Structures are given as C-alpha cells and as structure tokens.
PDB file of C-alpha atoms in Angstrom:
ATOM      1  CA  MET E   1      16.280  -7.751   9.905  1.00 83.00           C
ATOM      2  CA  ALA E   2      15.559  -6.051   6.874  1.00 91.00           C
ATOM      3  CA  ILE E   3      12.308  -6.567   4.422  1.00 94.00           C
ATOM      4  CA  LYS E   4      13.855  -8.775   1.556  1.00 96.00           C
ATOM      5  CA  LEU E   5      12.034  -6.915  -1.610  1.00 96.00           C
ATOM      6  CA  LEU E   6      11.666  -8.123  -5.229  1.00 97.00           C
ATOM      7  CA  ILE E   7      10.972  -5.081  -7.492  1.00 97.00           C
ATOM      8  CA  ALA E   8       9.229  -6.287 -11.685  1.00 97.00           C
ATOM      9  CA  ASP E   9       8.596  -3.404 -14.235  1.00 96.00           C
ATOM     10  CA  ASP E  10      10.020  -3.057 -17.536  1.00 94.00           C
ATOM     11  CA  GLU E  11      10.859   0.523 -17.219  1.00 93.00           C
ATOM     12  CA  ARG E  12      14.649   0.511 -16.051  1.00 94.00           C
ATOM     13  CA  LEU E  13      14.531   3.571 -14.963  1.00 94.00           C
ATOM     14  CA  PHE E  14      11.785   3.331 -12.592  1.00 92.00           C
ATOM     15  CA  ARG E  15      13.151   0.169 -11.195  1.00 93.00           C
ATOM     16  CA  GLN E  16      16.322   1.871  -9.904  1.00 92.00           C
ATOM     17  CA  SER E  17      14.560   4.562  -8.627  1.00 92.00           C
ATOM     18  CA  LEU E  18      12.708   2.820  -6.649  1.00 91.00           C
ATOM     19  CA  LYS E  19      15.478   0.697  -5.471  1.00 92.00           C
ATOM     20  CA  ILE E  20      17.106   3.964  -4.558  1.00 91.00           C
ATOM     21  CA  LEU E  21      14.043   4.782  -3.080  1.00 88.00           C
ATOM     22  CA  LEU E  22      13.301   2.008  -0.809  1.00 88.00           C
ATOM     23  CA  GLU E  23      16.683   1.363   0.544  1.00 87.00           C
ATOM     24  CA  SER E  24      16.958   4.921   1.571  1.00 82.00           C
ATOM     25  CA  GLY E  25      15.631   3.213   4.965  1.00 71.00           C
ATOM     26  CA  THR E  26      17.267   0.706   7.115  1.00 75.00           C
ATOM     27  CA  ASP E  27      14.877  -1.754   6.748  1.00 90.00           C
ATOM     28  CA  ILE E  28      14.357  -2.633   3.699  1.00 93.00           C
ATOM     29  CA  LYS E  29      16.684  -4.280   1.048  1.00 94.00           C
ATOM     30  CA  VAL E  30      15.901  -4.874  -2.624  1.00 95.00           C
ATOM     31  CA  VAL E  31      17.445  -8.402  -3.364  1.00 96.00           C
ATOM     32  CA  ALA E  32      16.711  -8.908  -7.046  1.00 96.00           C
ATOM     33  CA  ASP E  33      15.086  -7.305  -9.578  1.00 95.00           C
ATOM     34  CA  ALA E  34      12.865  -8.162 -13.051  1.00 96.00           C
ATOM     35  CA  ALA E  35      11.899  -6.567 -16.676  1.00 96.00           C
ATOM     36  CA  ASN E  36       9.394  -8.655 -16.684  1.00 95.00           C
ATOM     37  CA  GLY E  37       7.007 -11.760 -15.087  1.00 93.00           C
ATOM     38  CA  GLN E  38       9.092 -14.270 -16.087  1.00 93.00           C
ATOM     39  CA  GLU E  39      12.617 -12.848 -14.578  1.00 95.00           C
ATOM     40  CA  ALA E  40       9.898 -12.002 -11.683  1.00 95.00           C
ATOM     41  CA  VAL E  41       9.281 -15.658 -11.111  1.00 94.00           C
ATOM     42  CA  THR E  42      12.830 -16.827 -11.647  1.00 94.00           C
ATOM     43  CA  GLY E  43      13.960 -14.188  -8.913  1.00 96.00           C
ATOM     44  CA  ALA E  44      11.695 -15.035  -6.762  1.00 95.00           C
ATOM     45  CA  ARG E  45      12.383 -18.910  -7.081  1.00 94.00           C
ATOM     46  CA  GLU E  46      16.112 -17.950  -6.067  1.00 95.00           C
ATOM     47  CA  THR E  47      15.712 -15.357  -3.557  1.00 96.00           C
ATOM     48  CA  GLU E  48      12.274 -15.984  -2.033  1.00 95.00           C
ATOM     49  CA  PRO E  49      11.791 -12.033  -0.721  1.00 97.00           C
ATOM     50  CA  ASP E  50       9.144 -11.076   2.317  1.00 96.00           C
ATOM     51  CA  LEU E  51       7.519  -9.320  -0.585  1.00 95.00           C
ATOM     52  CA  ALA E  52       7.632  -8.514  -4.377  1.00 96.00           C
ATOM     53  CA  LEU E  53       5.902  -5.791  -5.843  1.00 95.00           C
ATOM     54  CA  LEU E  54       4.616  -5.818  -9.787  1.00 95.00           C
ATOM     55  CA  ASP E  55       4.137  -4.118 -12.262  1.00 93.00           C
ATOM     56  CA  VAL E  56       0.917  -5.055 -13.690  1.00 90.00           C
ATOM     57  CA  ASP E  57       1.663  -4.697 -17.207  1.00 89.00           C
ATOM     58  CA  MET E  58       4.851  -6.083 -18.313  1.00 92.00           C
ATOM     59  CA  PRO E  59       6.238  -7.815 -21.447  1.00 89.00           C
ATOM     60  CA  ARG E  60       6.335 -11.850 -21.514  1.00 86.00           C
ATOM     61  CA  MET E  61       4.555 -12.021 -18.814  1.00 90.00           C
ATOM     62  CA  ASP E  62       2.438 -10.050 -17.069  1.00 90.00           C
ATOM     63  CA  GLY E  63       2.151  -9.319 -12.981  1.00 92.00           C
ATOM     64  CA  ILE E  64      -1.139 -11.068 -12.569  1.00 90.00           C
ATOM     65  CA  LYS E  65      -0.297 -14.524 -14.345  1.00 91.00           C
ATOM     66  CA  ALA E  66       3.449 -13.985 -12.340  1.00 92.00           C
ATOM     67  CA  ALA E  67       1.671 -13.516  -9.136  1.00 91.00           C
ATOM     68  CA  ARG E  68      -0.021 -16.634  -9.232  1.00 89.00           C
ATOM     69  CA  LEU E  69       3.308 -18.279 -10.062  1.00 91.00           C
ATOM     70  CA  ILE E  70       5.200 -16.763  -7.046  1.00 92.00           C
ATOM     71  CA  GLY E  71       2.572 -17.864  -4.820  1.00 87.00           C
ATOM     72  CA  ALA E  72       3.468 -21.019  -6.385  1.00 87.00           C
ATOM     73  CA  VAL E  73       7.547 -21.235  -6.374  1.00 89.00           C
ATOM     74  CA  SER E  74       7.662 -18.954  -3.083  1.00 91.00           C
ATOM     75  CA  PRO E  75       4.766 -19.181  -0.645  1.00 89.00           C
ATOM     76  CA  ARG E  76       5.881 -17.049   2.098  1.00 92.00           C
ATOM     77  CA  THR E  77       6.315 -13.915  -0.859  1.00 94.00           C
ATOM     78  CA  LYS E  78       3.555 -11.090   0.121  1.00 92.00           C
ATOM     79  CA  ILE E  79       2.539  -9.252  -3.151  1.00 91.00           C
ATOM     80  CA  LEU E  80       1.782  -6.102  -4.128  1.00 90.00           C
ATOM     81  CA  MET E  81       0.884  -4.877  -8.117  1.00 88.00           C
ATOM     82  CA  LEU E  82       2.397  -1.353  -8.816  1.00 88.00           C
ATOM     83  CA  SER E  83       0.172   0.638 -11.513  1.00 80.00           C
ATOM     84  CA  VAL E  84      -0.358   3.752 -13.308  1.00 76.00           C
ATOM     85  CA  HIS E  85      -4.154   4.021 -12.949  1.00 66.00           C
ATOM     86  CA  HIS E  86      -7.036   2.374 -10.737  1.00 61.00           C
ATOM     87  CA  GLU E  87      -7.172  -0.120 -13.754  1.00 62.00           C
ATOM     88  CA  ASP E  88     -10.573  -2.359 -12.016  1.00 63.00           C
ATOM     89  CA  ASP E  89     -10.651  -4.983 -13.719  1.00 74.00           C
ATOM     90  CA  LYS E  90      -6.568  -6.092 -13.787  1.00 77.00           C
ATOM     91  CA  ILE E  91      -6.608  -4.845 -10.148  1.00 73.00           C
ATOM     92  CA  ARG E  92      -9.507  -7.250  -9.183  1.00 75.00           C
ATOM     93  CA  ALA E  93      -7.962  -9.999 -11.035  1.00 81.00           C
ATOM     94  CA  ALA E  94      -4.428  -9.876  -9.796  1.00 80.00           C
ATOM     95  CA  ILE E  95      -5.991  -9.818  -5.605  1.00 78.00           C
ATOM     96  CA  ASP E  96      -7.902 -13.005  -6.997  1.00 79.00           C
ATOM     97  CA  ALA E  97      -4.140 -14.498  -7.784  1.00 82.00           C
ATOM     98  CA  GLY E  98      -3.106 -13.661  -4.692  1.00 83.00           C
ATOM     99  CA  ALA E  99      -1.970 -10.151  -4.466  1.00 86.00           C
ATOM    100  CA  MET E 100      -2.718  -8.689  -1.524  1.00 83.00           C
ATOM    101  CA  GLY E 101      -3.626  -5.106  -2.427  1.00 79.00           C
ATOM    102  CA  TYR E 102      -1.953  -2.268  -5.042  1.00 80.00           C
ATOM    103  CA  ILE E 103      -0.039   1.176  -4.713  1.00 83.00           C
ATOM    104  CA  LEU E 104      -0.262   3.548  -7.662  1.00 81.00           C
ATOM    105  CA  LYS E 105       3.114   4.634  -8.947  1.00 81.00           C
ATOM    106  CA  ASP E 106       2.689   8.214  -8.194  1.00 78.00           C
ATOM    107  CA  THR E 107       2.118   7.483  -4.408  1.00 78.00           C
ATOM    108  CA  ASP E 108       3.647  10.127  -1.968  1.00 78.00           C
ATOM    109  CA  ARG E 109       7.180   8.310  -0.558  1.00 80.00           C
ATOM    110  CA  SER E 110       6.664   8.114   2.607  1.00 81.00           C
ATOM    111  CA  ASP E 111       3.007   6.539   2.124  1.00 79.00           C
ATOM    112  CA  PHE E 112       5.007   4.335  -0.496  1.00 83.00           C
ATOM    113  CA  ILE E 113       7.163   3.043   2.025  1.00 85.00           C
ATOM    114  CA  THR E 114       4.606   2.947   4.807  1.00 83.00           C
ATOM    115  CA  ILE E 115       2.527   0.570   2.626  1.00 83.00           C
ATOM    116  CA  ILE E 116       5.412  -2.403   1.931  1.00 86.00           C
ATOM    117  CA  ARG E 117       5.724  -2.169   6.266  1.00 86.00           C
ATOM    118  CA  GLN E 118       2.160  -2.655   6.895  1.00 81.00           C
ATOM    119  CA  ALA E 119       2.099  -5.075   3.448  1.00 83.00           C
ATOM    120  CA  HIS E 120       5.230  -7.020   5.242  1.00 86.00           C
ATOM    121  CA  ALA E 121       3.355  -7.142   8.586  1.00 84.00           C
ATOM    122  CA  GLY E 122       0.658  -9.145   7.279  1.00 76.00           C
ATOM    123  CA  LYS E 123      -1.658  -5.521   7.415  1.00 68.00           C
ATOM    124  CA  ILE E 124      -4.036  -5.043   4.747  1.00 57.00           C
ATOM    125  CA  SER E 125      -4.120  -1.333   2.959  1.00 50.00           C
ATOM    126  CA  SER E 126      -7.261   0.321   3.662  1.00 46.00           C
ATOM    127  CA  ALA E 127      -6.589   2.688   0.487  1.00 49.00           C
ATOM    128  CA  PRO E 128      -9.731   4.011  -0.712  1.00 42.00           C
ATOM    129  CA  TYR E 129      -9.784   1.628  -4.017  1.00 46.00           C
ATOM    130  CA  LEU E 130      -9.118  -1.238  -2.412  1.00 53.00           C
ATOM    131  CA  ALA E 131     -11.563  -0.752   0.678  1.00 43.00           C
ATOM    132  CA  HIS E 132     -14.540   0.094  -2.121  1.00 46.00           C
ATOM    133  CA  LEU E 133     -13.584  -3.087  -4.099  1.00 52.00           C
ATOM    134  CA  ALA E 134     -13.503  -5.677  -0.977  1.00 50.00           C
ATOM    135  CA  LEU E 135     -17.132  -4.203   0.241  1.00 45.00           C
ATOM    136  CA  GLU E 136     -18.200  -4.642  -3.391  1.00 53.00           C
ATOM    137  CA  GLN E 137     -16.845  -8.247  -3.471  1.00 54.00           C
ATOM    138  CA  ALA E 138     -18.710  -8.563  -0.249  1.00 47.00           C
ATOM    139  CA  SER E 139     -21.828  -7.209  -1.197  1.00 49.00           C
ATOM    140  CA  ASN E 140     -22.061  -9.446  -4.271  1.00 52.00           C
ATOM    141  CA  ARG E 141     -21.531 -12.847  -2.637  1.00 48.00           C
ATOM    142  CA  LYS E 142     -24.311 -15.149  -2.292  1.00 44.00           C
ATOM    143  CA  ALA E 143     -23.554 -18.686  -1.234  1.00 42.00           C
ATOM    144  CA  PRO E 144     -22.965 -18.927   2.547  1.00 44.00           C
ATOM    145  CA  SER E 145     -18.929 -19.666   3.185  1.00 44.00           C
ATOM    146  CA  GLY E 146     -18.206 -23.364   5.052  1.00 53.00           C
ATOM    147  CA  LEU E 147     -18.226 -23.563   8.625  1.00 64.00           C
ATOM    148  CA  ALA E 148     -15.096 -25.177   8.929  1.00 66.00           C
ATOM    149  CA  ARG E 149     -14.308 -21.435   7.338  1.00 68.00           C
ATOM    150  CA  MET E 150     -15.395 -19.885   9.920  1.00 74.00           C
ATOM    151  CA  THR E 151     -14.510 -22.170  12.638  1.00 79.00           C
ATOM    152  CA  GLN E 152     -10.735 -21.843  11.931  1.00 78.00           C
ATOM    153  CA  PHE E 153     -11.017 -17.745  11.275  1.00 79.00           C
ATOM    154  CA  ALA E 154     -12.401 -17.457  14.704  1.00 83.00           C
ATOM    155  CA  ASP E 155     -10.379 -20.097  16.514  1.00 83.00           C
ATOM    156  CA  ARG E 156      -7.010 -18.090  14.305  1.00 80.00           C
ATOM    157  CA  PHE E 157      -8.102 -15.002  15.918  1.00 86.00           C
ATOM    158  CA  GLY E 158     -10.396 -15.650  19.036  1.00 89.00           C
ATOM    159  CA  LEU E 159     -13.523 -14.810  18.121  1.00 89.00           C
ATOM    160  CA  THR E 160     -16.135 -15.664  19.741  1.00 90.00           C
ATOM    161  CA  GLU E 161     -19.606 -16.479  17.200  1.00 87.00           C
ATOM    162  CA  LEU E 162     -21.182 -12.873  17.607  1.00 91.00           C
ATOM    163  CA  GLU E 163     -18.155 -11.585  17.057  1.00 91.00           C
ATOM    164  CA  VAL E 164     -17.963 -12.924  13.724  1.00 89.00           C
ATOM    165  CA  LYS E 165     -21.083 -12.406  13.408  1.00 89.00           C
ATOM    166  CA  ILE E 166     -20.871  -8.334  13.510  1.00 92.00           C
ATOM    167  CA  LEU E 167     -17.596  -8.741  11.227  1.00 91.00           C
ATOM    168  CA  ARG E 168     -19.471 -10.321   8.425  1.00 87.00           C
ATOM    169  CA  LEU E 169     -22.475  -7.649   8.734  1.00 89.00           C
ATOM    170  CA  VAL E 170     -19.687  -5.055   8.545  1.00 88.00           C
ATOM    171  CA  ALA E 171     -18.298  -6.694   5.324  1.00 83.00           C
ATOM    172  CA  GLU E 172     -21.777  -6.207   4.301  1.00 80.00           C
ATOM    173  CA  GLY E 173     -21.111  -2.752   4.589  1.00 80.00           C
ATOM    174  CA  LEU E 174     -23.562  -2.091   7.073  1.00 86.00           C
ATOM    175  CA  SER E 175     -23.786   0.611   9.860  1.00 88.00           C
ATOM    176  CA  ASN E 176     -23.528   0.738  13.642  1.00 91.00           C
ATOM    177  CA  GLU E 177     -27.856   1.048  13.583  1.00 91.00           C
ATOM    178  CA  GLU E 178     -28.167  -1.088  10.778  1.00 90.00           C
ATOM    179  CA  ILE E 179     -26.475  -4.068  12.585  1.00 92.00           C
ATOM    180  CA  SER E 180     -27.754  -3.478  16.250  1.00 91.00           C
ATOM    181  CA  GLU E 181     -31.281  -3.907  14.568  1.00 90.00           C
ATOM    182  CA  ILE E 182     -30.865  -7.616  12.636  1.00 89.00           C
ATOM    183  CA  THR E 183     -28.370  -8.163  16.237  1.00 90.00           C
ATOM    184  CA  ARG E 184     -31.252  -6.853  18.826  1.00 90.00           C
ATOM    185  CA  LEU E 185     -28.293  -5.550  20.544  1.00 92.00           C
ATOM    186  CA  ALA E 186     -27.954  -2.171  21.858  1.00 93.00           C
ATOM    187  CA  ARG E 187     -25.915   0.579  19.675  1.00 92.00           C
ATOM    188  CA  GLU E 188     -23.417   0.912  22.806  1.00 93.00           C
ATOM    189  CA  THR E 189     -23.166  -2.895  22.530  1.00 94.00           C
ATOM    190  CA  ILE E 190     -22.282  -2.930  19.185  1.00 94.00           C
ATOM    191  CA  LYS E 191     -19.798  -0.459  19.588  1.00 93.00           C
ATOM    192  CA  GLY E 192     -18.069  -2.469  22.517  1.00 93.00           C
ATOM    193  CA  HIS E 193     -17.990  -5.509  20.133  1.00 93.00           C
ATOM    194  CA  LEU E 194     -16.562  -3.485  17.433  1.00 94.00           C
ATOM    195  CA  LYS E 195     -13.737  -2.145  19.447  1.00 93.00           C
ATOM    196  CA  SER E 196     -12.660  -5.314  20.998  1.00 92.00           C
ATOM    197  CA  LEU E 197     -12.746  -7.342  17.169  1.00 91.00           C
ATOM    198  CA  PHE E 198     -11.067  -4.554  16.138  1.00 91.00           C
ATOM    199  CA  ARG E 199      -8.262  -5.327  19.036  1.00 91.00           C
ATOM    200  CA  LYS E 200      -8.079  -8.764  18.211  1.00 91.00           C
ATOM    201  CA  LEU E 201      -7.810  -8.443  14.644  1.00 88.00           C
ATOM    202  CA  ASP E 202      -5.374  -6.210  14.993  1.00 85.00           C
ATOM    203  CA  VAL E 203      -6.812  -3.165  12.576  1.00 84.00           C
ATOM    204  CA  LYS E 204      -7.621   0.513  12.697  1.00 86.00           C
ATOM    205  CA  ASN E 205     -11.291   0.896  11.513  1.00 86.00           C
ATOM    206  CA  ARG E 206     -14.410  -0.964  10.009  1.00 85.00           C
ATOM    207  CA  THR E 207     -12.541  -0.460   6.928  1.00 80.00           C
ATOM    208  CA  GLU E 208      -9.587  -2.601   6.929  1.00 81.00           C
ATOM    209  CA  ALA E 209     -11.773  -5.363   9.053  1.00 84.00           C
ATOM    210  CA  ALA E 210     -14.301  -5.404   6.674  1.00 81.00           C
ATOM    211  CA  VAL E 211     -11.030  -6.196   3.752  1.00 76.00           C
ATOM    212  CA  LEU E 212      -9.366  -8.562   6.468  1.00 79.00           C
ATOM    213  CA  ALA E 213     -12.770 -10.509   6.307  1.00 80.00           C
ATOM    214  CA  VAL E 214     -13.440 -10.910   2.516  1.00 74.00           C
ATOM    215  CA  ARG E 215     -10.133 -11.663   2.008  1.00 71.00           C
ATOM    216  CA  GLU E 216     -10.742 -14.887   4.408  1.00 72.00           C
ATOM    217  CA  GLY E 217     -13.416 -16.044   2.372  1.00 71.00           C
ATOM    218  CA  LEU E 218     -16.412 -14.403   5.197  1.00 70.00           C
ATOM    219  CA  GLU E 219     -19.773 -14.053   3.856  1.00 51.00           C
ATOM    220  CA  SER E 220     -22.127 -11.995   4.976  1.00 50.00           C
ATOM    221  CA  PRO E 221     -25.032 -13.355   6.526  1.00 44.00           C
ATOM    222  CA  ASN E 222     -28.601 -13.546   5.549  1.00 44.00           C
ATOM    223  CA  ARG E 223     -30.071 -10.644   6.909  1.00 38.00           C
ATOM    224  CA  GLY E 224     -32.811 -10.579   9.419  1.00 40.00           C
ATOM    225  CA  GLY E 225     -31.142 -14.372  10.602  1.00 41.00           C
ATOM    226  CA  HIS E 226     -30.822 -15.317  14.240  1.00 36.00           C
ATOM    227  CA  LEU E 227     -27.790 -16.202  16.307  1.00 40.00           C
TER     228      LEU E 227
END
C-alpha cells in the first residue's frame, strides 16, 4: 500500500515539483497539499495521511503550530519539517511539537525518498544535525525520568535492566570505554550488549539508538551509579 503524504509549503512550484519527484516511485502518493499551516491542518483532518511534510515558515500559521494541531486531529500522522537552513531554534521547537525530524530542501532526491520511507517505518533519521541536537538535549537533561516510563520502554522492546542503563549512557554520549568503567564490565561485554540493543531497537548504530532514547524521554543515569 502506498505511503499517503501531505505536503505543506507556501511555494506552489516547490509543492508541485516535490509531488512529481515523490510520486515517481510506486510506494508514495500525495493525498493533499497546502499553502499554509491552516490548510495543512484541514488537509490532515480530511485525509489522515501517513506522513506530513511541513515547511517551517508559512503564512497564516507556521509549520510548528501546524505540527501540534495535526498531532491532535490526526494522531497517526508522522511529521517531518522542511527547511532551507539549519535553523536550530525552529527545528528544536518543531521536534518538541511532535516532528520526527527535518529535511533540508536541497537534499538529494534519493536521500529525500529514503528519509520519507524510513520515517513512515518509524525509524529516526540519523542526519548529523538531528543526532547532534538529540545528544545535546540528552546531556542537558537534569531530572531523572519516571520508573514507569523506563519500564514501559523496556517492556516494549524486550530490554533488560542492564541494556536500558547502557542505552541511557549511550544517549549521554559516552564511549564504550567510559561505559565499561561505569558499569564495571569488560569492553567486549559492552560491545555484545550494544549489538543486542541495536537488534532489539531495530537501529543501525549508536547514533540512531541515542536519538530514539532521547525521543522516548529516557534520562541518562548519574555517573558512578550502581546497577
């Protein structure tokens, strides 16, 4: 079944060109397009797309506010932001509003389509900027997350208590050697646990694992803590 897509951008030519580009394959179908945030929210409510591509800056209602409202009217719709530049504050706000990440408008065609497919599959893009932002957010977090949140996350992915701790240390940006020192486990043992983590989380590397941990609200544990 084709991925149902909504495109929202105030430049008509860009919307039309993007529609042609994305529909060049057989697995993507643009079901709605919008020139501003208000039209995007209306289109999402009427078509319930699998994925919405929202320009960050649009008239009448910007993409950030539209992302919040789309999350309310069409909860199953995943959201990616479209941007011309790496706009830290706006992208950060968009992710806080529920967006999975962002795509630069000058992204290569094949990469653009790949990101669409990955987002639809629920995989987080490991674009360097998004990864940097996620790790920065992880290192800035202070208050510990609730036990219930960690338990639910562990149950959902079948993680052990040790694997959760290692994941949280990965999200903090620690190396295998540092994780080994904190957990008092051999580095080869840490490598084995990371391999198991990546398989269970369906991610390719520690960057994607860290982004997933941050999005799930897993706080990094206190250094020097005990299992």
